[in-house]
Amino acid sequence: MYQSVESYRNQRNYNCRIRELVYQGVRQVNLENEYLHIGVLAGKGSDIFEFVYKPMDLDFMWHSFHGVKNPQTFVTTKNSRYGRFLDLYEGGWQELFPNYGAASTYMNAELGIHGEVCVAQWDYQIEKDTEEEITVKFEIRTAKTPFYLEKWMTLKSGDPTLYIRERVTNEGAVPLQFMWGHHPALGAPFLDGNCEIIINGDCKVHTLNIQSALPANRQMDWPVVKDVNGNELDLSRVRNPGEKKYLEYGISGIEDSRYCVWNHGLHIGFGMEWEKDMFPYLWIWEPNCAAQGYPWYGRNYTLGCEPWSVLAESMEEVEREDAGIKIEAGMSIETHLKAYVCLEYHSGAPL
């Protein structure tokens, strides 16, 4: 049937398809199949700012009060030593590279919060466009560091899964280190107090030197821990925004390098899988509207579940501890991830 339709139509509105457009002055690429609508801001970080499960018209991503801003035209009233990430943050899912966390200096390069690529414009090209499968390649060369980052996003017909393949190349003439992470932030209407974070394994909770409801620089057993006041806290349970309890921590020991955030009220979840050798940690950012100052002012009800390469706050720490990912001059490193809709609940076994 579809083959005959394809022969006389120049636009496909069924199965897999791609749309290119401009939204708020930013180049956008939409990847769709029967189940998913994936909105990607090629003009701003290759951010996945829409991850919609079409049968329920449900977007898993958090949409910030900032909305989408064009990095090419946005003018701030004062340049921050931390960079532009927070001024431009629209929510959704960012690529964090070649650093994340605090602003850092590495080999004399001054890097802002969460790295270079999350606030920059990416190039892209459509590599496959059929009703059975679509693939778009996004690519960027960093300005302050000599990296070339390539990312392929793929959807397949009948599959509620986004497949991601990535490759980092060191185009410099010296060995380098880097931090690498993904920053998907979930939000309402999917996110509420009915949500549960499901992971497998003998997992450990790690806190860094970050102001939080958890004691700093500690290691505890997942999921029940003691907060700064000595009260028990089940970290697998997502809080309601009214609880205003700020949480940030890392998790190690995830057996199968995957998670599912399951909403017991909606009977659906958001899941991710990744390669453990590349991303051995999962960083959890759960502010629960507790941050009162810039840039949140009590408005950030979101849950970030972020695969990270190293538990560190800055590139200075990575360099000092000889940590992070190391790459020789001229060499490349590849990895794969996927994000998907969880349609069944299995306690302790995310699907």
GROMACS .gro file of N, CA, C and O in nm, residues 57-61 187-192 263 266:
model
   52
   57ASP      N    1  -0.060   1.175   2.384
   57ASP     CA    2  -0.029   1.317   2.370
   57ASP      C    3   0.047   1.365   2.494
   57ASP      O    4   0.018   1.472   2.550
   58LEU      N    5   0.148   1.286   2.536
   58LEU     CA    6   0.220   1.310   2.662
   58LEU      C    7   0.366   1.341   2.635
   58LEU      O    8   0.439   1.258   2.580
   59ASP      N    9   0.408   1.461   2.672
   59ASP     CA   10   0.549   1.501   2.660
   59ASP      C   11   0.619   1.473   2.792
   59ASP      O   12   0.579   1.525   2.897
   60PHE      N   13   0.724   1.392   2.788
   60PHE     CA   14   0.798   1.358   2.910
   60PHE      C   15   0.890   1.471   2.955
   60PHE      O   16   0.928   1.476   3.072
   61MET      N   17   0.930   1.558   2.865
   61MET     CA   18   1.030   1.659   2.895
   61MET      C   19   0.973   1.773   2.980
   61MET      O   20   0.856   1.808   2.970
  187GLY      N   21   0.937   1.641   3.326
  187GLY     CA   22   0.850   1.740   3.388
  187GLY      C   23   0.704   1.704   3.377
  187GLY      O   24   0.665   1.603   3.318
  188ALA      N   25   0.621   1.790   3.434
  188ALA     CA   26   0.476   1.774   3.426
  188ALA      C   27   0.430   1.798   3.283
  188ALA      O   28   0.496   1.869   3.207
  189PRO      N   29   0.320   1.733   3.243
  189PRO     CA   30   0.224   1.657   3.326
  189PRO      C   31   0.265   1.514   3.357
  189PRO      O   32   0.195   1.447   3.433
  190PHE      N   33   0.377   1.467   3.298
  190PHE     CA   34   0.419   1.331   3.331
  190PHE      C   35   0.467   1.323   3.476
  190PHE      O   36   0.432   1.230   3.549
  191LEU      N   37   0.549   1.418   3.517
  191LEU     CA   38   0.612   1.412   3.648
  191LEU      C   39   0.517   1.459   3.757
  191LEU      O   40   0.461   1.568   3.749
  192ASP      N   41   0.500   1.376   3.860
  192ASP     CA   42   0.425   1.416   3.979
  192ASP      C   43   0.462   1.321   4.092
  192ASP      O   44   0.552   1.237   4.079
  263ASN      N   45   0.528   0.636   3.628
  263ASN     CA   46   0.419   0.708   3.692
  263ASN      C   47   0.306   0.610   3.721
  263ASN      O   48   0.242   0.558   3.629
  266LEU      N   49  -0.046   0.739   3.586
  266LEU     CA   50  -0.065   0.737   3.441
  266LEU      C   51  -0.037   0.600   3.380
  266LEU      O   52  -0.067   0.576   3.263
   0.00000   0.00000   0.00000
